[in-house]
């Protein structure tokens, strides 16, 4: 008897879009789709989204896959979820929304957090949770809501994140995976429970939070109305999955000690997997749960591809332009202008802290700046300096990660920045390391599906050897990016100067902060 082909779906609930990828059992991509949405920013520092819009995006991407692949509706084993971290949604007694989804980029708690770090033993919180104390975290957002919007918390039944909201809609249960929980600043990563002392500090009850479960937790049914809307079998399993950053490492195959992943999308991150909890005595790195016996340490930066978006808005408000018979996009124009400028941008530096900064500063109110600007500098210099500034900042995070977690043996890269040949060559030149660009499609979706396969192994419906073999095969794929020796040598001289300049500018920011 011929065995029927089985399929899986990985869903990544991201900051600017939700993506879904349909896979065969051998992890071959069959189809993919995405739906984008906006960030609500009506005041300085604000970054919110409508949870209902994001939930509809999840329904839409799954429905789209099913409508394009109608014949396999009964052959989908499970849907597994990846999600952005650090979001907060307050839900009322009737499970109604009392707030929007306040996302990681919301910087309104910044002043409150700065004062909190002056008056509290914040390093003990970090040592318990593995999450740096910063305005990005649910810990900080809850303190901010309590201070400025106490009414919403007084009416709260639950305080959850975007993944918990979506999975509640689909299943009727409030659950949070250990990975997302470990990024809240409220979760004791040593005990894998909500930390009672921290909850008491912020003034909330444990019952107000979702129940923590392992990343392989699964439901064996979907609410019938939503299954019908997605045109999928209501008995399809849902796997809770983990956070997008951790799952990106899994999807890239960067799973062993020393294997490092660099992602540059809207923001950026450097992550390394360890087989134990690893913390920085100064609280500068994160340590998040991936799966049993695996932790992801690293540092995330606020400023990556969004710096290029800002440059486009400044230099090319008119948009695309005609070049011969082709239309050159704004991003292509920026790359072309930067490409003719020498490394180091002729003595021009750019500190890329346009949206405050997480690692390596953990300074929510940091601001960006050009340093060394002179009349000899043109648009291309400013673009190249900005691209280099993003990477110099990530290089400093990489140095910190190695200090805490050990030397990088291999580096794998992913993210939208790979669409720029210039920018990815800059990366390998600045780091002076060969890097692998894996042949993986939406690594967080792939990581979610791999966790789903692990959930099948736990239940005995799949063999551990099968998933291990598939992962090993994927690790062999990809192309290697090699540094240019002469350019790398130039950057070795430039980087220490940049770092000294950045350190001095922190003093200037303190002076400027005195200006109202």
JSON list of N, CA and C in Angstrom, two decimals, residues 382-421:
[
{"chain": "A", "resi": 382, "resn": "UNK", "atom": "N", "xyz": [26.93, 59.35, 3.03]},
{"chain": "A", "resi": 382, "resn": "UNK", "atom": "CA", "xyz": [26.00, 59.24, 4.15]},
{"chain": "A", "resi": 382, "resn": "UNK", "atom": "C", "xyz": [25.29, 57.88, 4.15]},
{"chain": "A", "resi": 383, "resn": "UNK", "atom": "N", "xyz": [25.02, 57.37, 2.96]},
{"chain": "A", "resi": 383, "resn": "UNK", "atom": "CA", "xyz": [24.38, 56.05, 2.88]},
{"chain": "A", "resi": 383, "resn": "UNK", "atom": "C", "xyz": [25.35, 54.97, 3.33]},
{"chain": "A", "resi": 384, "resn": "UNK", "atom": "N", "xyz": [26.57, 55.01, 2.82]},
{"chain": "A", "resi": 384, "resn": "UNK", "atom": "CA", "xyz": [27.54, 53.97, 3.20]},
{"chain": "A", "resi": 384, "resn": "UNK", "atom": "C", "xyz": [27.84, 54.04, 4.69]},
{"chain": "A", "resi": 385, "resn": "UNK", "atom": "N", "xyz": [28.00, 55.24, 5.23]},
{"chain": "A", "resi": 385, "resn": "UNK", "atom": "CA", "xyz": [28.26, 55.38, 6.67]},
{"chain": "A", "resi": 385, "resn": "UNK", "atom": "C", "xyz": [27.13, 54.77, 7.49]},
{"chain": "A", "resi": 386, "resn": "UNK", "atom": "N", "xyz": [25.88, 54.94, 7.03]},
{"chain": "A", "resi": 386, "resn": "UNK", "atom": "CA", "xyz": [24.74, 54.39, 7.75]},
{"chain": "A", "resi": 386, "resn": "UNK", "atom": "C", "xyz": [24.74, 52.86, 7.69]},
{"chain": "A", "resi": 387, "resn": "UNK", "atom": "N", "xyz": [25.02, 52.32, 6.51]},
{"chain": "A", "resi": 387, "resn": "UNK", "atom": "CA", "xyz": [25.09, 50.86, 6.37]},
{"chain": "A", "resi": 387, "resn": "UNK", "atom": "C", "xyz": [26.20, 50.28, 7.24]},
{"chain": "A", "resi": 388, "resn": "UNK", "atom": "N", "xyz": [27.35, 50.96, 7.24]},
{"chain": "A", "resi": 388, "resn": "UNK", "atom": "CA", "xyz": [28.46, 50.51, 8.07]},
{"chain": "A", "resi": 388, "resn": "UNK", "atom": "C", "xyz": [28.13, 50.65, 9.55]},
{"chain": "A", "resi": 389, "resn": "UNK", "atom": "N", "xyz": [27.43, 51.72, 9.93]},
{"chain": "A", "resi": 389, "resn": "UNK", "atom": "CA", "xyz": [27.10, 51.95, 11.33]},
{"chain": "A", "resi": 389, "resn": "UNK", "atom": "C", "xyz": [26.24, 50.84, 11.90]},
{"chain": "A", "resi": 390, "resn": "UNK", "atom": "N", "xyz": [25.26, 50.37, 11.11]},
{"chain": "A", "resi": 390, "resn": "UNK", "atom": "CA", "xyz": [24.43, 49.25, 11.55]},
{"chain": "A", "resi": 390, "resn": "UNK", "atom": "C", "xyz": [25.29, 48.02, 11.82]},
{"chain": "A", "resi": 391, "resn": "UNK", "atom": "N", "xyz": [26.26, 47.77, 10.92]},
{"chain": "A", "resi": 391, "resn": "UNK", "atom": "CA", "xyz": [27.10, 46.58, 11.04]},
{"chain": "A", "resi": 391, "resn": "UNK", "atom": "C", "xyz": [28.16, 46.74, 12.13]},
{"chain": "A", "resi": 392, "resn": "UNK", "atom": "N", "xyz": [28.71, 47.94, 12.30]},
{"chain": "A", "resi": 392, "resn": "UNK", "atom": "CA", "xyz": [29.66, 48.17, 13.40]},
{"chain": "A", "resi": 392, "resn": "UNK", "atom": "C", "xyz": [28.98, 47.90, 14.74]},
{"chain": "A", "resi": 393, "resn": "UNK", "atom": "N", "xyz": [27.73, 48.32, 14.84]},
{"chain": "A", "resi": 393, "resn": "UNK", "atom": "CA", "xyz": [26.96, 48.11, 16.07]},
{"chain": "A", "resi": 393, "resn": "UNK", "atom": "C", "xyz": [26.77, 46.61, 16.32]},
{"chain": "A", "resi": 394, "resn": "UNK", "atom": "N", "xyz": [26.41, 45.86, 15.26]},
{"chain": "A", "resi": 394, "resn": "UNK", "atom": "CA", "xyz": [26.24, 44.41, 15.38]},
{"chain": "A", "resi": 394, "resn": "UNK", "atom": "C", "xyz": [27.56, 43.72, 15.70]},
{"chain": "A", "resi": 395, "resn": "UNK", "atom": "N", "xyz": [28.65, 44.26, 15.16]},
{"chain": "A", "resi": 395, "resn": "UNK", "atom": "CA", "xyz": [29.97, 43.68, 15.45]},
{"chain": "A", "resi": 395, "resn": "UNK", "atom": "C", "xyz": [30.27, 43.77, 16.94]},
{"chain": "A", "resi": 396, "resn": "UNK", "atom": "N", "xyz": [29.92, 44.88, 17.56]},
{"chain": "A", "resi": 396, "resn": "UNK", "atom": "CA", "xyz": [30.13, 45.04, 18.99]},
{"chain": "A", "resi": 396, "resn": "UNK", "atom": "C", "xyz": [29.26, 44.05, 19.79]},
{"chain": "A", "resi": 397, "resn": "UNK", "atom": "N", "xyz": [28.04, 43.82, 19.32]},
{"chain": "A", "resi": 397, "resn": "UNK", "atom": "CA", "xyz": [27.18, 42.82, 19.96]},
{"chain": "A", "resi": 397, "resn": "UNK", "atom": "C", "xyz": [27.82, 41.44, 19.83]},
{"chain": "A", "resi": 398, "resn": "UNK", "atom": "N", "xyz": [28.37, 41.14, 18.66]},
{"chain": "A", "resi": 398, "resn": "UNK", "atom": "CA", "xyz": [29.04, 39.84, 18.43]},
{"chain": "A", "resi": 398, "resn": "UNK", "atom": "C", "xyz": [30.20, 39.64, 19.40]},
{"chain": "A", "resi": 399, "resn": "UNK", "atom": "N", "xyz": [30.99, 40.70, 19.59]},
{"chain": "A", "resi": 399, "resn": "UNK", "atom": "CA", "xyz": [32.10, 40.61, 20.55]},
{"chain": "A", "resi": 399, "resn": "UNK", "atom": "C", "xyz": [31.58, 40.28, 21.95]},
{"chain": "A", "resi": 400, "resn": "UNK", "atom": "N", "xyz": [30.48, 40.91, 22.32]},
{"chain": "A", "resi": 400, "resn": "UNK", "atom": "CA", "xyz": [29.89, 40.68, 23.64]},
{"chain": "A", "resi": 400, "resn": "UNK", "atom": "C", "xyz": [29.37, 39.24, 23.77]},
{"chain": "A", "resi": 401, "resn": "UNK", "atom": "N", "xyz": [28.70, 38.74, 22.73]},
{"chain": "A", "resi": 401, "resn": "UNK", "atom": "CA", "xyz": [28.17, 37.38, 22.76]},
{"chain": "A", "resi": 401, "resn": "UNK", "atom": "C", "xyz": [29.29, 36.37, 22.94]},
{"chain": "A", "resi": 402, "resn": "UNK", "atom": "N", "xyz": [30.39, 36.58, 22.25]},
{"chain": "A", "resi": 402, "resn": "UNK", "atom": "CA", "xyz": [31.52, 35.66, 22.37]},
{"chain": "A", "resi": 402, "resn": "UNK", "atom": "C", "xyz": [32.15, 35.73, 23.76]},
{"chain": "A", "resi": 403, "resn": "UNK", "atom": "N", "xyz": [32.17, 36.92, 24.32]},
{"chain": "A", "resi": 403, "resn": "UNK", "atom": "CA", "xyz": [32.69, 37.09, 25.68]},
{"chain": "A", "resi": 403, "resn": "UNK", "atom": "C", "xyz": [31.87, 36.28, 26.68]},
{"chain": "A", "resi": 404, "resn": "UNK", "atom": "N", "xyz": [30.56, 36.23, 26.46]},
{"chain": "A", "resi": 404, "resn": "UNK", "atom": "CA", "xyz": [29.66, 35.55, 27.39]},
{"chain": "A", "resi": 404, "resn": "UNK", "atom": "C", "xyz": [29.53, 34.07, 27.07]},
{"chain": "A", "resi": 405, "resn": "UNK", "atom": "N", "xyz": [29.38, 33.73, 25.78]},
{"chain": "A", "resi": 405, "resn": "UNK", "atom": "CA", "xyz": [29.02, 32.37, 25.40]},
{"chain": "A", "resi": 405, "resn": "UNK", "atom": "C", "xyz": [30.10, 31.57, 24.71]},
{"chain": "A", "resi": 406, "resn": "UNK", "atom": "N", "xyz": [31.27, 32.16, 24.47]},
{"chain": "A", "resi": 406, "resn": "UNK", "atom": "CA", "xyz": [32.34, 31.43, 23.79]},
{"chain": "A", "resi": 406, "resn": "UNK", "atom": "C", "xyz": [32.47, 31.82, 22.33]},
{"chain": "A", "resi": 407, "resn": "UNK", "atom": "N", "xyz": [33.53, 31.36, 21.71]},
{"chain": "A", "resi": 407, "resn": "UNK", "atom": "CA", "xyz": [33.87, 31.75, 20.35]},
{"chain": "A", "resi": 407, "resn": "UNK", "atom": "C", "xyz": [32.89, 31.19, 19.32]},
{"chain": "A", "resi": 408, "resn": "UNK", "atom": "N", "xyz": [32.62, 31.99, 18.30]},
{"chain": "A", "resi": 408, "resn": "UNK", "atom": "CA", "xyz": [31.80, 31.53, 17.18]},
{"chain": "A", "resi": 408, "resn": "UNK", "atom": "C", "xyz": [32.63, 30.60, 16.30]},
{"chain": "A", "resi": 409, "resn": "UNK", "atom": "N", "xyz": [32.10, 29.41, 16.07]},
{"chain": "A", "resi": 409, "resn": "UNK", "atom": "CA", "xyz": [32.77, 28.48, 15.17]},
{"chain": "A", "resi": 409, "resn": "UNK", "atom": "C", "xyz": [32.31, 28.68, 13.74]},
{"chain": "A", "resi": 410, "resn": "UNK", "atom": "N", "xyz": [31.02, 28.87, 13.56]},
{"chain": "A", "resi": 410, "resn": "UNK", "atom": "CA", "xyz": [30.45, 29.16, 12.25]},
{"chain": "A", "resi": 410, "resn": "UNK", "atom": "C", "xyz": [29.42, 30.27, 12.40]},
{"chain": "A", "resi": 411, "resn": "UNK", "atom": "N", "xyz": [29.19, 31.01, 11.33]},
{"chain": "A", "resi": 411, "resn": "UNK", "atom": "CA", "xyz": [28.19, 32.08, 11.33]},
{"chain": "A", "resi": 411, "resn": "UNK", "atom": "C", "xyz": [27.27, 31.88, 10.13]},
{"chain": "A", "resi": 412, "resn": "UNK", "atom": "N", "xyz": [25.97, 31.87, 10.40]},
{"chain": "A", "resi": 412, "resn": "UNK", "atom": "CA", "xyz": [24.98, 31.76, 9.34]},
{"chain": "A", "resi": 412, "resn": "UNK", "atom": "C", "xyz": [24.15, 33.04, 9.33]},
{"chain": "A", "resi": 413, "resn": "UNK", "atom": "N", "xyz": [23.82, 33.52, 8.13]},
{"chain": "A", "resi": 413, "resn": "UNK", "atom": "CA", "xyz": [23.17, 34.81, 8.00]},
{"chain": "A", "resi": 413, "resn": "UNK", "atom": "C", "xyz": [21.82, 34.68, 7.31]},
{"chain": "A", "resi": 414, "resn": "UNK", "atom": "N", "xyz": [20.90, 35.55, 7.71]},
{"chain": "A", "resi": 414, "resn": "UNK", "atom": "CA", "xyz": [19.57, 35.54, 7.12]},
{"chain": "A", "resi": 414, "resn": "UNK", "atom": "C", "xyz": [18.96, 36.92, 7.25]},
{"chain": "A", "resi": 415, "resn": "UNK", "atom": "N", "xyz": [17.91, 37.18, 6.50]},
{"chain": "A", "resi": 415, "resn": "UNK", "atom": "CA", "xyz": [17.20, 38.46, 6.61]},
{"chain": "A", "resi": 415, "resn": "UNK", "atom": "C", "xyz": [17.17, 39.21, 5.29]},
{"chain": "A", "resi": 416, "resn": "UNK", "atom": "N", "xyz": [16.35, 40.25, 5.27]},
{"chain": "A", "resi": 416, "resn": "UNK", "atom": "CA", "xyz": [16.15, 41.03, 4.05]},
{"chain": "A", "resi": 416, "resn": "UNK", "atom": "C", "xyz": [17.39, 41.73, 3.54]},
{"chain": "A", "resi": 417, "resn": "UNK", "atom": "N", "xyz": [18.38, 41.95, 4.41]},
{"chain": "A", "resi": 417, "resn": "UNK", "atom": "CA", "xyz": [19.60, 42.66, 3.98]},
{"chain": "A", "resi": 417, "resn": "UNK", "atom": "C", "xyz": [20.37, 41.87, 2.93]},
{"chain": "A", "resi": 418, "resn": "UNK", "atom": "N", "xyz": [20.11, 40.55, 2.84]},
{"chain": "A", "resi": 418, "resn": "UNK", "atom": "CA", "xyz": [20.80, 39.72, 1.86]},
{"chain": "A", "resi": 418, "resn": "UNK", "atom": "C", "xyz": [20.41, 40.09, 0.42]},
{"chain": "A", "resi": 419, "resn": "UNK", "atom": "N", "xyz": [19.34, 40.86, 0.27]},
{"chain": "A", "resi": 419, "resn": "UNK", "atom": "CA", "xyz": [18.95, 41.33, -1.06]},
{"chain": "A", "resi": 419, "resn": "UNK", "atom": "C", "xyz": [19.90, 42.40, -1.58]},
{"chain": "A", "resi": 420, "resn": "UNK", "atom": "N", "xyz": [20.75, 42.92, -0.69]},
{"chain": "A", "resi": 420, "resn": "UNK", "atom": "CA", "xyz": [21.75, 43.91, -1.09]},
{"chain": "A", "resi": 420, "resn": "UNK", "atom": "C", "xyz": [23.13, 43.25, -1.13]},
{"chain": "A", "resi": 421, "resn": "UNK", "atom": "N", "xyz": [23.67, 42.94, -2.31]},
{"chain": "A", "resi": 421, "resn": "UNK", "atom": "CA", "xyz": [25.01, 42.34, -2.40]},
{"chain": "A", "resi": 421, "resn": "UNK", "atom": "C", "xyz": [26.06, 43.18, -1.69]}
]
